[in-house]
PDB file of C-alpha atoms in Angstrom:
ATOM      1  CA  UNK W   1      27.124 -10.747  -8.064  1.00 38.00           C
ATOM      2  CA  UNK W   2      23.934 -12.225  -9.483  1.00 37.00           C
ATOM      3  CA  UNK W   3      22.939 -10.781 -12.843  1.00 40.00           C
ATOM      4  CA  UNK W   4      19.432  -9.625 -13.638  1.00 43.00           C
ATOM      5  CA  UNK W   5      17.741 -10.634 -16.865  1.00 40.00           C
ATOM      6  CA  UNK W   6      18.362  -8.450 -19.880  1.00 37.00           C
ATOM      7  CA  UNK W   7      15.786  -5.841 -20.742  1.00 33.00           C
ATOM      8  CA  UNK W   8      13.068  -7.105 -23.031  1.00 35.00           C
ATOM      9  CA  UNK W   9      13.394 -10.767 -22.069  1.00 34.00           C
ATOM     10  CA  UNK W  10      10.534 -11.652 -19.793  1.00 36.00           C
ATOM     11  CA  UNK W  11      10.509 -15.080 -18.145  1.00 40.00           C
ATOM     12  CA  UNK W  12       7.799 -17.505 -19.122  1.00 35.00           C
ATOM     13  CA  UNK W  13       4.854 -17.747 -16.729  1.00 37.00           C
ATOM     14  CA  UNK W  14       5.837 -20.022 -13.886  1.00 40.00           C
ATOM     15  CA  UNK W  15       9.482 -19.956 -14.950  1.00 48.00           C
ATOM     16  CA  UNK W  16      12.183 -19.840 -12.300  1.00 70.00           C
ATOM     17  CA  UNK W  17      13.975 -16.612 -11.474  1.00 84.00           C
ATOM     18  CA  UNK W  18      17.523 -16.314 -10.163  1.00 87.00           C
ATOM     19  CA  UNK W  19      18.039 -15.691  -6.448  1.00 94.00           C
ATOM     20  CA  UNK W  20      19.493 -12.414  -5.218  1.00 95.00           C
ATOM     21  CA  UNK W  21      22.317 -11.804  -2.799  1.00 96.00           C
ATOM     22  CA  UNK W  22      21.273 -10.186   0.472  1.00 97.00           C
ATOM     23  CA  UNK W  23      23.120  -7.015  -0.516  1.00 98.00           C
ATOM     24  CA  UNK W  24      21.256  -6.779  -3.835  1.00 97.00           C
ATOM     25  CA  UNK W  25      17.880  -7.549  -2.298  1.00 98.00           C
ATOM     26  CA  UNK W  26      18.164  -5.147   0.622  1.00 98.00           C
ATOM     27  CA  UNK W  27      19.493  -2.420  -1.654  1.00 98.00           C
ATOM     28  CA  UNK W  28      16.309  -2.729  -3.716  1.00 98.00           C
ATOM     29  CA  UNK W  29      14.203  -2.792  -0.549  1.00 99.00           C
ATOM     30  CA  UNK W  30      15.985   0.268   0.811  1.00 98.00           C
ATOM     31  CA  UNK W  31      15.364   2.175  -2.397  1.00 99.00           C
ATOM     32  CA  UNK W  32      11.669   1.249  -2.355  1.00 99.00           C
ATOM     33  CA  UNK W  33      11.331   2.254   1.295  1.00 99.00           C
ATOM     34  CA  UNK W  34      13.022   5.594   0.601  1.00 99.00           C
ATOM     35  CA  UNK W  35      10.535   6.324  -2.185  1.00 99.00           C
ATOM     36  CA  UNK W  36       7.531   5.273  -0.087  1.00 99.00           C
ATOM     37  CA  UNK W  37       8.602   7.304   2.930  1.00 98.00           C
ATOM     38  CA  UNK W  38       9.561  10.374   0.900  1.00 99.00           C
ATOM     39  CA  UNK W  39       6.554  10.424  -1.427  1.00 99.00           C
ATOM     40  CA  UNK W  40       3.692   8.978   0.618  1.00 99.00           C
ATOM     41  CA  UNK W  41       5.063   9.670   4.081  1.00 98.00           C
ATOM     42  CA  UNK W  42       6.737  13.043   3.579  1.00 98.00           C
ATOM     43  CA  UNK W  43       4.876  14.660   0.699  1.00 98.00           C
ATOM     44  CA  UNK W  44       1.398  13.220   1.344  1.00 98.00           C
ATOM     45  CA  UNK W  45       0.915  12.344   5.019  1.00 98.00           C
ATOM     46  CA  UNK W  46       3.264  14.960   6.517  1.00 98.00           C
ATOM     47  CA  UNK W  47       3.080  17.997   4.223  1.00 98.00           C
ATOM     48  CA  UNK W  48      -0.067  17.327   2.194  1.00 98.00           C
ATOM     49  CA  UNK W  49      -2.390  16.448   5.074  1.00 98.00           C
ATOM     50  CA  UNK W  50      -1.284  19.464   7.102  1.00 98.00           C
ATOM     51  CA  UNK W  51      -1.679  21.844   4.158  1.00 98.00           C
ATOM     52  CA  UNK W  52      -5.128  20.540   3.262  1.00 98.00           C
ATOM     53  CA  UNK W  53      -6.341  20.768   6.857  1.00 98.00           C
ATOM     54  CA  UNK W  54      -4.947  24.281   7.302  1.00 98.00           C
ATOM     55  CA  UNK W  55      -6.650  25.379   4.077  1.00 98.00           C
ATOM     56  CA  UNK W  56      -9.974  23.504   4.056  1.00 98.00           C
ATOM     57  CA  UNK W  57     -10.390  21.823   7.445  1.00 97.00           C
ATOM     58  CA  UNK W  58     -12.090  18.416   7.533  1.00 96.00           C
ATOM     59  CA  UNK W  59     -14.769  19.004   4.891  1.00 97.00           C
ATOM     60  CA  UNK W  60     -15.677  16.583   2.119  1.00 97.00           C
ATOM     61  CA  UNK W  61     -13.907  18.813  -0.372  1.00 98.00           C
ATOM     62  CA  UNK W  62     -10.802  18.659   1.809  1.00 98.00           C
ATOM     63  CA  UNK W  63     -11.015  14.855   1.791  1.00 98.00           C
ATOM     64  CA  UNK W  64     -11.243  14.876  -2.004  1.00 98.00           C
ATOM     65  CA  UNK W  65      -8.245  17.189  -2.308  1.00 98.00           C
ATOM     66  CA  UNK W  66      -6.054  15.045  -0.072  1.00 98.00           C
ATOM     67  CA  UNK W  67      -7.227  12.008  -2.038  1.00 98.00           C
ATOM     68  CA  UNK W  68      -5.954  13.639  -5.231  1.00 98.00           C
ATOM     69  CA  UNK W  69      -2.649  14.435  -3.509  1.00 99.00           C
ATOM     70  CA  UNK W  70      -2.284  10.775  -2.560  1.00 99.00           C
ATOM     71  CA  UNK W  71      -3.186   9.789  -6.112  1.00 99.00           C
ATOM     72  CA  UNK W  72      -0.311  11.899  -7.426  1.00 99.00           C
ATOM     73  CA  UNK W  73       2.018  10.297  -4.898  1.00 99.00           C
ATOM     74  CA  UNK W  74       0.899   6.764  -5.705  1.00 99.00           C
ATOM     75  CA  UNK W  75       1.370   7.364  -9.429  1.00 99.00           C
ATOM     76  CA  UNK W  76       4.993   8.200  -8.633  1.00 99.00           C
ATOM     77  CA  UNK W  77       5.262   4.951  -6.650  1.00 99.00           C
ATOM     78  CA  UNK W  78       3.714   2.947  -9.495  1.00 99.00           C
ATOM     79  CA  UNK W  79       6.161   4.541 -11.919  1.00 99.00           C
ATOM     80  CA  UNK W  80       9.042   3.640  -9.621  1.00 99.00           C
ATOM     81  CA  UNK W  81       7.998  -0.016  -9.406  1.00 99.00           C
ATOM     82  CA  UNK W  82       7.509  -0.235 -13.169  1.00 98.00           C
ATOM     83  CA  UNK W  83      10.934   1.336 -13.720  1.00 98.00           C
ATOM     84  CA  UNK W  84      12.676  -1.136 -11.384  1.00 98.00           C
ATOM     85  CA  UNK W  85      10.959  -4.090 -13.032  1.00 98.00           C
ATOM     86  CA  UNK W  86      11.634  -2.969 -16.599  1.00 97.00           C
ATOM     87  CA  UNK W  87      15.223  -2.175 -15.677  1.00 95.00           C
ATOM     88  CA  UNK W  88      15.621  -5.873 -14.932  1.00 91.00           C
ATOM     89  CA  UNK W  89      13.625  -7.101 -17.920  1.00 94.00           C
ATOM     90  CA  UNK W  90      10.531  -7.958 -15.910  1.00 96.00           C
ATOM     91  CA  UNK W  91       6.967  -6.790 -15.451  1.00 97.00           C
ATOM     92  CA  UNK W  92       4.336  -6.842 -12.732  1.00 97.00           C
ATOM     93  CA  UNK W  93       3.455 -10.520 -13.152  1.00 97.00           C
ATOM     94  CA  UNK W  94       6.777 -11.480 -11.531  1.00 97.00           C
ATOM     95  CA  UNK W  95       5.589  -9.605  -8.439  1.00 98.00           C
ATOM     96  CA  UNK W  96       2.419 -11.687  -8.177  1.00 98.00           C
ATOM     97  CA  UNK W  97       0.084  -9.711 -10.431  1.00 97.00           C
ATOM     98  CA  UNK W  98      -2.385 -12.181 -11.953  1.00 96.00           C
ATOM     99  CA  UNK W  99      -0.785 -15.143 -10.184  1.00 97.00           C
ATOM    100  CA  UNK W 100      -3.233 -17.970  -9.326  1.00 97.00           C
ATOM    101  CA  UNK W 101      -4.265 -17.989  -5.694  1.00 98.00           C
ATOM    102  CA  UNK W 102      -6.307 -19.994  -3.205  1.00 98.00           C
ATOM    103  CA  UNK W 103     -10.066 -19.521  -3.166  1.00 98.00           C
ATOM    104  CA  UNK W 104      -9.883 -19.500   0.622  1.00 98.00           C
ATOM    105  CA  UNK W 105      -7.426 -16.589   0.489  1.00 98.00           C
ATOM    106  CA  UNK W 106      -9.892 -14.556  -1.579  1.00 98.00           C
ATOM    107  CA  UNK W 107     -12.668 -15.344   0.906  1.00 99.00           C
ATOM    108  CA  UNK W 108     -10.461 -14.260   3.799  1.00 99.00           C
ATOM    109  CA  UNK W 109      -9.593 -11.085   1.888  1.00 99.00           C
ATOM    110  CA  UNK W 110     -13.261 -10.155   1.493  1.00 99.00           C
ATOM    111  CA  UNK W 111     -13.987 -10.729   5.186  1.00 98.00           C
ATOM    112  CA  UNK W 112     -10.838  -8.838   6.166  1.00 98.00           C
ATOM    113  CA  UNK W 113     -11.734  -5.918   3.909  1.00 98.00           C
ATOM    114  CA  UNK W 114     -15.256  -5.702   5.321  1.00 98.00           C
ATOM    115  CA  UNK W 115     -13.933  -5.818   8.885  1.00 97.00           C
ATOM    116  CA  UNK W 116     -11.449  -3.053   8.075  1.00 96.00           C
ATOM    117  CA  UNK W 117     -14.240  -0.892   6.640  1.00 96.00           C
ATOM    118  CA  UNK W 118     -16.400  -1.560   9.696  1.00 95.00           C
ATOM    119  CA  UNK W 119     -13.586  -0.394  11.983  1.00 92.00           C
ATOM    120  CA  UNK W 120     -13.278   2.804   9.942  1.00 90.00           C
ATOM    121  CA  UNK W 121     -16.982   3.591  10.317  1.00 93.00           C
ATOM    122  CA  UNK W 122     -16.935   2.652  13.999  1.00 90.00           C
ATOM    123  CA  UNK W 123     -14.963   5.860  14.580  1.00 85.00           C
ATOM    124  CA  UNK W 124     -17.663   7.918  12.853  1.00 84.00           C
ATOM    125  CA  UNK W 125     -19.291   8.441   9.482  1.00 86.00           C
ATOM    126  CA  UNK W 126     -22.318   7.050   7.672  1.00 90.00           C
ATOM    127  CA  UNK W 127     -21.623   4.178   5.243  1.00 92.00           C
ATOM    128  CA  UNK W 128     -24.847   4.988   3.366  1.00 92.00           C
ATOM    129  CA  UNK W 129     -24.124   8.698   2.938  1.00 92.00           C
ATOM    130  CA  UNK W 130     -23.699   9.711  -0.688  1.00 93.00           C
ATOM    131  CA  UNK W 131     -22.107  12.809  -2.160  1.00 95.00           C
ATOM    132  CA  UNK W 132     -20.699  13.789  -5.540  1.00 97.00           C
ATOM    133  CA  UNK W 133     -17.186  13.354  -4.104  1.00 97.00           C
ATOM    134  CA  UNK W 134     -17.737   9.739  -3.107  1.00 97.00           C
ATOM    135  CA  UNK W 135     -17.728   7.965  -6.510  1.00 97.00           C
ATOM    136  CA  UNK W 136     -14.588   9.864  -7.482  1.00 98.00           C
ATOM    137  CA  UNK W 137     -12.859   8.824  -4.274  1.00 98.00           C
ATOM    138  CA  UNK W 138     -14.022   5.229  -4.669  1.00 97.00           C
ATOM    139  CA  UNK W 139     -12.245   5.003  -8.003  1.00 98.00           C
ATOM    140  CA  UNK W 140      -9.157   6.798  -6.778  1.00 98.00           C
ATOM    141  CA  UNK W 141      -9.035   4.523  -3.741  1.00 98.00           C
ATOM    142  CA  UNK W 142      -8.621   1.421  -5.883  1.00 98.00           C
ATOM    143  CA  UNK W 143      -5.593   3.026  -7.554  1.00 99.00           C
ATOM    144  CA  UNK W 144      -4.136   3.956  -4.158  1.00 98.00           C
ATOM    145  CA  UNK W 145      -4.455   0.359  -2.986  1.00 98.00           C
ATOM    146  CA  UNK W 146      -2.945  -0.970  -6.217  1.00 99.00           C
ATOM    147  CA  UNK W 147       0.087   1.310  -5.955  1.00 98.00           C
ATOM    148  CA  UNK W 148       0.882   0.396  -2.371  1.00 99.00           C
ATOM    149  CA  UNK W 149       0.344  -3.304  -2.983  1.00 99.00           C
ATOM    150  CA  UNK W 150       2.668  -3.621  -5.988  1.00 99.00           C
ATOM    151  CA  UNK W 151       5.336  -1.669  -4.102  1.00 99.00           C
ATOM    152  CA  UNK W 152       5.124  -3.419  -0.730  1.00 99.00           C
ATOM    153  CA  UNK W 153       3.527  -6.848  -1.155  1.00 98.00           C
ATOM    154  CA  UNK W 154       4.937  -6.923  -4.675  1.00 98.00           C
ATOM    155  CA  UNK W 155       8.426  -5.471  -5.023  1.00 99.00           C
ATOM    156  CA  UNK W 156       9.626  -5.506  -1.412  1.00 99.00           C
ATOM    157  CA  UNK W 157       8.389  -9.011  -0.581  1.00 98.00           C
ATOM    158  CA  UNK W 158       9.670 -10.309  -3.912  1.00 98.00           C
ATOM    159  CA  UNK W 159      13.185  -9.066  -3.208  1.00 98.00           C
ATOM    160  CA  UNK W 160      13.177 -10.403   0.344  1.00 98.00           C
ATOM    161  CA  UNK W 161      11.926 -13.816  -0.757  1.00 97.00           C
ATOM    162  CA  UNK W 162      14.583 -14.112  -3.454  1.00 97.00           C
ATOM    163  CA  UNK W 163      17.439 -13.573  -1.011  1.00 97.00           C
ATOM    164  CA  UNK W 164      16.122 -16.239   1.363  1.00 96.00           C
ATOM    165  CA  UNK W 165      14.619 -13.966   4.024  1.00 97.00           C
ATOM    166  CA  UNK W 166      12.322 -15.805   6.429  1.00 98.00           C
ATOM    167  CA  UNK W 167       8.582 -15.242   6.213  1.00 98.00           C
ATOM    168  CA  UNK W 168       8.286 -13.716   9.673  1.00 98.00           C
ATOM    169  CA  UNK W 169      10.973 -11.160   8.852  1.00 98.00           C
ATOM    170  CA  UNK W 170       9.170 -10.383   5.592  1.00 98.00           C
ATOM    171  CA  UNK W 171       5.907  -9.775   7.440  1.00 98.00           C
ATOM    172  CA  UNK W 172       7.504  -7.656  10.168  1.00 98.00           C
ATOM    173  CA  UNK W 173       9.541  -5.627   7.680  1.00 98.00           C
ATOM    174  CA  UNK W 174       6.608  -4.718   5.451  1.00 99.00           C
ATOM    175  CA  UNK W 175       4.348  -4.034   8.426  1.00 98.00           C
ATOM    176  CA  UNK W 176       6.974  -1.683   9.862  1.00 98.00           C
ATOM    177  CA  UNK W 177       7.581   0.078   6.546  1.00 98.00           C
ATOM    178  CA  UNK W 178       3.902   0.924   6.150  1.00 98.00           C
ATOM    179  CA  UNK W 179       3.317   1.488   9.842  1.00 98.00           C
ATOM    180  CA  UNK W 180       5.913   4.254   9.981  1.00 98.00           C
ATOM    181  CA  UNK W 181       4.529   6.432   7.216  1.00 97.00           C
ATOM    182  CA  UNK W 182       0.888   5.819   8.129  1.00 97.00           C
ATOM    183  CA  UNK W 183       1.696   7.025  11.638  1.00 96.00           C
ATOM    184  CA  UNK W 184       2.773  10.475  10.466  1.00 96.00           C
ATOM    185  CA  UNK W 185      -0.373  12.598  10.163  1.00 96.00           C
ATOM    186  CA  UNK W 186       0.306  16.226   9.387  1.00 97.00           C
ATOM    187  CA  UNK W 187       3.116  17.624  11.517  1.00 97.00           C
ATOM    188  CA  UNK W 188       2.505  15.044  14.200  1.00 96.00           C
ATOM    189  CA  UNK W 189       3.458  11.434  14.911  1.00 96.00           C
ATOM    190  CA  UNK W 190       0.778   9.087  16.231  1.00 95.00           C
ATOM    191  CA  UNK W 191       2.298   5.923  17.771  1.00 96.00           C
ATOM    192  CA  UNK W 192      -1.190   4.385  17.944  1.00 94.00           C
ATOM    193  CA  UNK W 193      -1.592   4.830  14.177  1.00 95.00           C
ATOM    194  CA  UNK W 194       1.816   3.257  13.627  1.00 97.00           C
ATOM    195  CA  UNK W 195       0.976   0.216  15.736  1.00 98.00           C
ATOM    196  CA  UNK W 196      -2.460  -0.365  14.217  1.00 96.00           C
ATOM    197  CA  UNK W 197      -1.068   0.087  10.690  1.00 97.00           C
ATOM    198  CA  UNK W 198       1.788  -2.296  11.475  1.00 98.00           C
ATOM    199  CA  UNK W 199      -0.739  -4.968  12.455  1.00 98.00           C
ATOM    200  CA  UNK W 200      -3.193  -4.341   9.598  1.00 97.00           C
ATOM    201  CA  UNK W 201      -0.578  -4.276   6.852  1.00 98.00           C
ATOM    202  CA  UNK W 202       1.480  -7.066   8.391  1.00 98.00           C
ATOM    203  CA  UNK W 203      -1.608  -9.262   8.177  1.00 98.00           C
ATOM    204  CA  UNK W 204      -1.954  -8.328   4.503  1.00 98.00           C
ATOM    205  CA  UNK W 205       1.571  -9.632   3.938  1.00 99.00           C
ATOM    206  CA  UNK W 206       0.646 -12.868   5.696  1.00 98.00           C
ATOM    207  CA  UNK W 207      -2.435 -13.104   3.465  1.00 98.00           C
ATOM    208  CA  UNK W 208      -0.231 -12.578   0.404  1.00 98.00           C
ATOM    209  CA  UNK W 209       1.907 -15.537   1.451  1.00 98.00           C
ATOM    210  CA  UNK W 210      -1.081 -17.727   2.257  1.00 98.00           C
ATOM    211  CA  UNK W 211      -2.480 -16.880  -1.170  1.00 98.00           C
ATOM    212  CA  UNK W 212       0.609 -18.355  -2.880  1.00 97.00           C
ATOM    213  CA  UNK W 213       2.274 -14.958  -3.156  1.00 98.00           C
ATOM    214  CA  UNK W 214      -0.483 -13.613  -5.358  1.00 98.00           C
ATOM    215  CA  UNK W 215      -1.333  -9.914  -5.141  1.00 98.00           C
ATOM    216  CA  UNK W 216      -5.023 -10.665  -5.657  1.00 98.00           C
ATOM    217  CA  UNK W 217      -6.030 -11.344  -2.008  1.00 99.00           C
ATOM    218  CA  UNK W 218      -4.244  -8.363  -0.390  1.00 99.00           C
ATOM    219  CA  UNK W 219      -5.354  -6.055  -3.199  1.00 99.00           C
ATOM    220  CA  UNK W 220      -8.987  -7.105  -2.743  1.00 98.00           C
ATOM    221  CA  UNK W 221      -8.847  -6.428   0.997  1.00 98.00           C
ATOM    222  CA  UNK W 222      -6.965  -3.150   0.624  1.00 98.00           C
ATOM    223  CA  UNK W 223      -9.079  -1.854  -2.272  1.00 98.00           C
ATOM    224  CA  UNK W 224     -12.321  -2.695  -0.462  1.00 98.00           C
ATOM    225  CA  UNK W 225     -11.218  -0.472   2.399  1.00 96.00           C
ATOM    226  CA  UNK W 226     -10.973   2.562   0.132  1.00 96.00           C
ATOM    227  CA  UNK W 227     -13.841   1.660  -2.204  1.00 97.00           C
ATOM    228  CA  UNK W 228     -16.324   1.241   0.638  1.00 97.00           C
ATOM    229  CA  UNK W 229     -14.651   3.429   3.257  1.00 95.00           C
ATOM    230  CA  UNK W 230     -13.931   6.703   1.466  1.00 94.00           C
ATOM    231  CA  UNK W 231     -14.457   9.606   2.023  1.00 94.00           C
ATOM    232  CA  UNK W 232     -14.692   8.661   5.727  1.00 94.00           C
ATOM    233  CA  UNK W 233     -11.237   7.070   5.612  1.00 94.00           C
ATOM    234  CA  UNK W 234      -9.588  10.176   4.167  1.00 96.00           C
ATOM    235  CA  UNK W 235     -11.455  12.475   6.524  1.00 96.00           C
ATOM    236  CA  UNK W 236     -10.030  10.372   9.336  1.00 94.00           C
ATOM    237  CA  UNK W 237      -6.554  11.556   8.327  1.00 96.00           C
ATOM    238  CA  UNK W 238      -7.712  15.166   8.558  1.00 97.00           C
ATOM    239  CA  UNK W 239      -9.342  14.529  11.932  1.00 95.00           C
ATOM    240  CA  UNK W 240      -5.978  13.203  13.088  1.00 95.00           C
ATOM    241  CA  UNK W 241      -4.367  16.499  12.106  1.00 96.00           C
ATOM    242  CA  UNK W 242      -7.134  18.382  13.920  1.00 96.00           C
ATOM    243  CA  UNK W 243      -6.685  16.371  17.119  1.00 93.00           C
ATOM    244  CA  UNK W 244      -2.967  17.094  17.097  1.00 86.00           C
ATOM    245  CA  UNK W 245      -3.772  20.783  17.157  1.00 74.00           C
TER     246      UNK W 245
END
């Protein structure tokens, strides 16, 4: 069995890291998926969204409340990733945080983020509308994007890469992981949400690889979606609960 680095000994920037066996890598991936599905999928999308809708409907205050619920969930996810990295004597930089990337990848990320925001507003909402909830949700949204990115594009893709998993499998796996829990909205499963999320987040994984496995491009695209798209984006979750009846 391959041994992880001892706690407290971080590799030098650009230094090589030992490969992982498939069993080790997929065990780490499975643990990360379990946390994501339980915390974000179960507690936030399934239970949280339904409770917020039943209590406050689809109002702006309801969107803010569900945003705070997701913030609590993402903080758990961030803590999990930090724990797994520190357990092995590493930090976030080994997952691609702060890693140099291509300028073209950043440009693509900006265009992708803007397109994603445009699709969100195409379903309703005014991008110029301003409320006291919006600046709060803009800030929270960046944290939400950061948490998901270090867990999925960071930890999961890192483990898969280190056991020799092909790029296509990496993209499909991460797209499926995020597609599943984004498709559960309240006490209802939306296959259309799963499929669209699979495509959107799978493309973020491809962007991560094109950007030399740096978290910067996918984080820019993902954070832009929340920063420019909330509270409309969060209200969309509540509308999904409403449509399900």
